[in-house]
Amino acid sequence: MTLNFPHHSYFSMNEKKTRFRTVSYKIFWSIFLFPFCVCGQMTSENSPSSSFNLEEFRHKTLLLINQFRQEHNLHSLASNPALDKISQQWAEHIAQEKKLVHRSLSSLKEIVQEEGWGSINENLHYSTEGLDPEETVRAWQKSPGHRKNLLDESIQIAGIGAAENGRTGYVVFNGASVISRENSSSARLPLFFKKLFQGKKEPAEDPEEN
């Protein structure tokens, strides 16, 4: 950019200094402030939505899941605070890591034993368009593995976690069957847990079945 300064012989030295100082200030403020305006806009675009309400998201998601179960003559799932916390912890973890990965089988086994539950399953979902209960449940319904977990007859409680990283939303659903610690046994566990308890090697999960 070229700046043309006026040159008139009748200007005094003080007038020239004043004009130069004024132009210098304009150049300084243009250069100094512009990067901050751009960074502010970029930061706003990459930040999580301030209007997101986790409890409302959980309520709507579980409502849709229960409607889906009722359509298949299954009982509704009850929201469980302990399971919500477990799901939320993992949602925040995978959002931070930006990786859609399940908990390890040993971690799931530990959760079942600590809580005294009979079984637990897990669905994951992510979207680059943020968090939407309808889009999330619809995607699970279309996937055989996720659909099977939603329609699991043995579960009675549900936990839902959701977190964002920029514009990408991550959702975790956990369903669990509730039994007393005295009645807990591997007979009530899903097939992959039975294999784990029997000491057999668990085959690798299908990366598309999250």
Short mmCIF file of C-alpha atoms in Angstrom, two decimals:
data_model
loop_
_atom_site.label_atom_id
_atom_site.label_comp_id
_atom_site.label_asym_id
_atom_site.label_seq_id
_atom_site.Cartn_x
_atom_site.Cartn_y
_atom_site.Cartn_z
CA MET A 1 0.00 0.00 0.00
CA THR A 2 1.35 3.42 -0.94
CA LEU A 3 0.54 6.50 1.10
CA ASN A 4 0.92 9.88 -0.61
CA PHE A 5 1.69 12.76 1.69
CA PRO A 6 0.79 16.29 0.49
CA HIS A 7 3.73 18.60 -0.03
CA HIS A 8 2.99 22.34 0.09
CA SER A 9 5.71 24.88 0.59
CA TYR A 10 3.49 27.07 2.79
CA PHE A 11 3.14 24.35 5.50
CA SER A 12 5.19 25.05 8.58
CA MET A 13 7.36 22.37 10.13
CA ASN A 14 4.91 21.96 13.04
CA GLU A 15 2.02 21.45 10.64
CA LYS A 16 4.00 18.80 8.76
CA LYS A 17 4.86 17.03 12.01
CA THR A 18 1.23 17.10 13.11
CA ARG A 19 0.00 15.64 9.82
CA PHE A 20 2.71 12.95 9.85
CA ARG A 21 1.87 12.04 13.45
CA THR A 22 -1.83 11.71 12.57
CA VAL A 23 -1.15 9.42 9.61
CA SER A 24 1.26 7.36 11.69
CA TYR A 25 -1.38 6.81 14.35
CA LYS A 26 -3.87 5.64 11.71
CA ILE A 27 -1.35 3.18 10.30
CA PHE A 28 -0.53 1.91 13.78
CA TRP A 29 -4.13 1.27 14.78
CA SER A 30 -4.93 -0.42 11.46
CA ILE A 31 -2.03 -2.84 11.76
CA PHE A 32 -2.40 -3.46 15.51
CA LEU A 33 -6.15 -4.00 15.73
CA PHE A 34 -6.88 -5.97 12.55
CA PRO A 35 -5.31 -9.30 13.66
CA PHE A 36 -7.34 -9.24 16.89
CA CYS A 37 -10.61 -8.77 15.01
CA VAL A 38 -9.82 -11.75 12.78
CA CYS A 39 -8.72 -13.95 15.72
CA GLY A 40 -11.85 -13.07 17.61
CA GLN A 41 -14.04 -14.20 14.73
CA MET A 42 -12.08 -17.42 14.29
CA THR A 43 -12.25 -18.21 17.99
CA SER A 44 -16.01 -17.64 17.99
CA GLU A 45 -16.48 -20.04 15.07
CA ASN A 46 -14.47 -22.78 16.75
CA SER A 47 -15.97 -22.48 20.23
CA PRO A 48 -18.79 -24.75 21.50
CA SER A 49 -22.32 -23.42 21.26
CA SER A 50 -23.17 -21.40 24.35
CA SER A 51 -26.86 -22.26 23.91
CA PHE A 52 -26.33 -26.03 24.37
CA ASN A 53 -28.24 -27.50 27.32
CA LEU A 54 -26.99 -30.95 28.37
CA GLU A 55 -30.04 -31.88 30.46
CA GLU A 56 -32.40 -30.93 27.65
CA PHE A 57 -30.32 -32.94 25.18
CA ARG A 58 -30.43 -35.98 27.47
CA HIS A 59 -34.17 -35.67 27.96
CA LYS A 60 -34.94 -35.41 24.22
CA THR A 61 -32.53 -38.21 23.28
CA LEU A 62 -33.91 -40.63 25.86
CA LEU A 63 -37.47 -39.72 24.85
CA LEU A 64 -36.69 -40.67 21.24
CA ILE A 65 -34.99 -43.90 22.32
CA ASN A 66 -37.98 -44.88 24.44
CA GLN A 67 -40.39 -44.09 21.61
CA PHE A 68 -38.33 -46.38 19.40
CA ARG A 69 -38.42 -49.14 22.03
CA GLN A 70 -42.17 -48.76 22.52
CA GLU A 71 -42.69 -49.18 18.79
CA HIS A 72 -41.09 -52.62 19.24
CA ASN A 73 -43.16 -53.47 22.34
CA LEU A 74 -40.30 -52.96 24.76
CA HIS A 75 -40.34 -51.22 28.14
CA SER A 76 -39.01 -47.68 28.47
CA LEU A 77 -35.59 -47.00 29.95
CA ALA A 78 -35.18 -44.89 33.08
CA SER A 79 -32.56 -42.18 33.26
CA ASN A 80 -29.90 -43.05 35.81
CA PRO A 81 -27.66 -40.32 37.33
CA ALA A 82 -24.74 -42.68 37.92
CA LEU A 83 -24.88 -43.96 34.35
CA ASP A 84 -25.31 -40.40 33.02
CA LYS A 85 -22.07 -39.48 34.78
CA ILE A 86 -20.26 -42.48 33.32
CA SER A 87 -21.49 -41.64 29.81
CA GLN A 88 -20.60 -37.96 30.22
CA GLN A 89 -17.06 -38.72 31.32
CA TRP A 90 -16.45 -40.76 28.19
CA ALA A 91 -18.13 -38.21 25.92
CA GLU A 92 -15.83 -35.50 27.23
CA HIS A 93 -12.82 -37.81 26.83
CA ILE A 94 -13.44 -38.68 23.18
CA ALA A 95 -14.32 -35.05 22.40
CA GLN A 96 -11.01 -33.93 23.82
CA GLU A 97 -9.10 -36.65 21.98
CA LYS A 98 -11.17 -36.21 18.79
CA LYS A 99 -11.35 -39.99 18.48
CA LEU A 100 -14.52 -42.09 18.31
CA VAL A 101 -13.35 -45.08 20.35
CA HIS A 102 -15.14 -47.34 22.82
CA ARG A 103 -14.05 -48.02 26.36
CA SER A 104 -11.95 -51.13 26.73
CA LEU A 105 -13.70 -54.34 27.76
CA SER A 106 -11.82 -54.30 31.05
CA SER A 107 -13.16 -50.80 31.79
CA LEU A 108 -16.72 -51.86 31.03
CA LYS A 109 -16.29 -54.96 33.18
CA GLU A 110 -15.03 -52.79 36.04
CA ILE A 111 -18.07 -50.50 35.74
CA VAL A 112 -20.44 -53.47 35.86
CA GLN A 113 -18.75 -54.89 38.94
CA GLU A 114 -18.50 -51.58 40.81
CA GLU A 115 -22.14 -50.63 40.20
CA GLY A 116 -23.54 -54.12 40.70
CA TRP A 117 -25.20 -54.17 37.28
CA GLY A 118 -25.80 -57.28 35.22
CA SER A 119 -24.73 -55.95 31.82
CA ILE A 120 -23.88 -52.79 29.95
CA ASN A 121 -23.78 -51.76 26.30
CA GLU A 122 -22.48 -48.67 24.56
CA ASN A 123 -23.26 -46.59 21.48
CA LEU A 124 -21.14 -43.73 20.18
CA HIS A 125 -21.98 -41.04 17.66
CA TYR A 126 -20.36 -37.91 16.29
CA SER A 127 -21.47 -35.17 13.96
CA THR A 128 -19.62 -32.26 12.40
CA GLU A 129 -22.86 -30.26 12.62
CA GLY A 130 -22.99 -30.21 16.42
CA LEU A 131 -25.40 -32.03 18.73
CA ASP A 132 -28.90 -32.98 17.61
CA PRO A 133 -30.99 -35.66 19.43
CA GLU A 134 -33.05 -36.58 16.37
CA GLU A 135 -30.03 -36.93 14.10
CA THR A 136 -28.21 -38.98 16.73
CA VAL A 137 -31.00 -41.49 17.38
CA ARG A 138 -31.84 -41.75 13.68
CA ALA A 139 -28.23 -42.68 12.89
CA TRP A 140 -28.27 -45.37 15.59
CA GLN A 141 -31.54 -46.80 14.28
CA LYS A 142 -30.01 -47.26 10.82
CA SER A 143 -26.96 -49.15 12.12
CA PRO A 144 -27.54 -52.84 13.00
CA GLY A 145 -25.13 -52.82 15.94
CA HIS A 146 -26.43 -49.60 17.46
CA ARG A 147 -30.03 -50.59 16.80
CA LYS A 148 -29.50 -53.87 18.66
CA ASN A 149 -28.20 -51.99 21.71
CA LEU A 150 -31.17 -49.60 21.71
CA LEU A 151 -33.59 -52.55 21.54
CA ASP A 152 -31.78 -54.66 24.12
CA GLU A 153 -34.51 -56.37 26.19
CA SER A 154 -32.28 -56.90 29.22
CA ILE A 155 -31.50 -53.25 30.00
CA GLN A 156 -33.62 -51.05 32.28
CA ILE A 157 -31.58 -47.86 32.76
CA ALA A 158 -29.84 -45.46 30.42
CA GLY A 159 -27.04 -42.94 30.59
CA ILE A 160 -26.37 -40.27 27.98
CA GLY A 161 -23.32 -38.05 27.63
CA ALA A 162 -22.63 -35.29 25.11
CA ALA A 163 -19.69 -32.97 24.50
CA GLU A 164 -18.42 -30.68 21.77
CA ASN A 165 -15.03 -29.89 20.32
CA GLY A 166 -15.43 -26.91 18.04
CA ARG A 167 -18.31 -27.66 15.69
CA THR A 168 -18.10 -31.43 16.20
CA GLY A 169 -20.45 -33.09 18.67
CA TYR A 170 -19.80 -36.42 20.42
CA VAL A 171 -22.54 -38.51 22.03
CA VAL A 172 -22.35 -41.59 24.27
CA PHE A 173 -25.26 -43.87 25.16
CA ASN A 174 -24.95 -46.58 27.77
CA GLY A 175 -27.70 -49.03 28.64
CA ALA A 176 -27.46 -51.31 31.65
CA SER A 177 -29.43 -54.05 33.37
CA VAL A 178 -29.92 -53.62 37.08
CA ILE A 179 -29.50 -56.64 39.37
CA SER A 180 -28.33 -56.99 42.94
CA ARG A 181 -24.72 -57.75 43.74
CA GLU A 182 -25.78 -61.09 45.24
CA ASN A 183 -27.33 -62.20 41.95
CA SER A 184 -24.55 -60.90 39.73
CA SER A 185 -23.06 -63.57 37.47
CA SER A 186 -21.42 -63.90 34.08
CA ALA A 187 -24.56 -65.66 32.83
CA ARG A 188 -26.30 -62.27 32.63
CA LEU A 189 -23.47 -60.58 30.77
CA PRO A 190 -23.35 -59.93 27.02
CA LEU A 191 -21.55 -62.45 24.82
CA PHE A 192 -18.31 -60.47 24.62
CA PHE A 193 -18.13 -60.36 28.45
CA LYS A 194 -18.71 -64.12 28.68
CA LYS A 195 -15.78 -64.62 26.33
CA LEU A 196 -13.68 -62.26 28.43
CA PHE A 197 -14.46 -64.10 31.66
CA GLN A 198 -13.72 -67.45 30.02
CA GLY A 199 -10.28 -66.17 29.08
CA LYS A 200 -10.89 -66.30 25.37
CA LYS A 201 -9.49 -63.64 23.09
CA GLU A 202 -12.07 -61.07 22.03
CA PRO A 203 -12.08 -60.39 18.28
CA ALA A 204 -11.42 -56.83 17.20
CA GLU A 205 -14.46 -54.61 16.93
CA ASP A 206 -15.72 -53.46 13.60
CA PRO A 207 -14.53 -49.80 13.50
CA GLU A 208 -17.76 -48.82 11.80
CA GLU A 209 -19.89 -50.33 14.56
CA ASN A 210 -19.65 -47.60 17.20
#
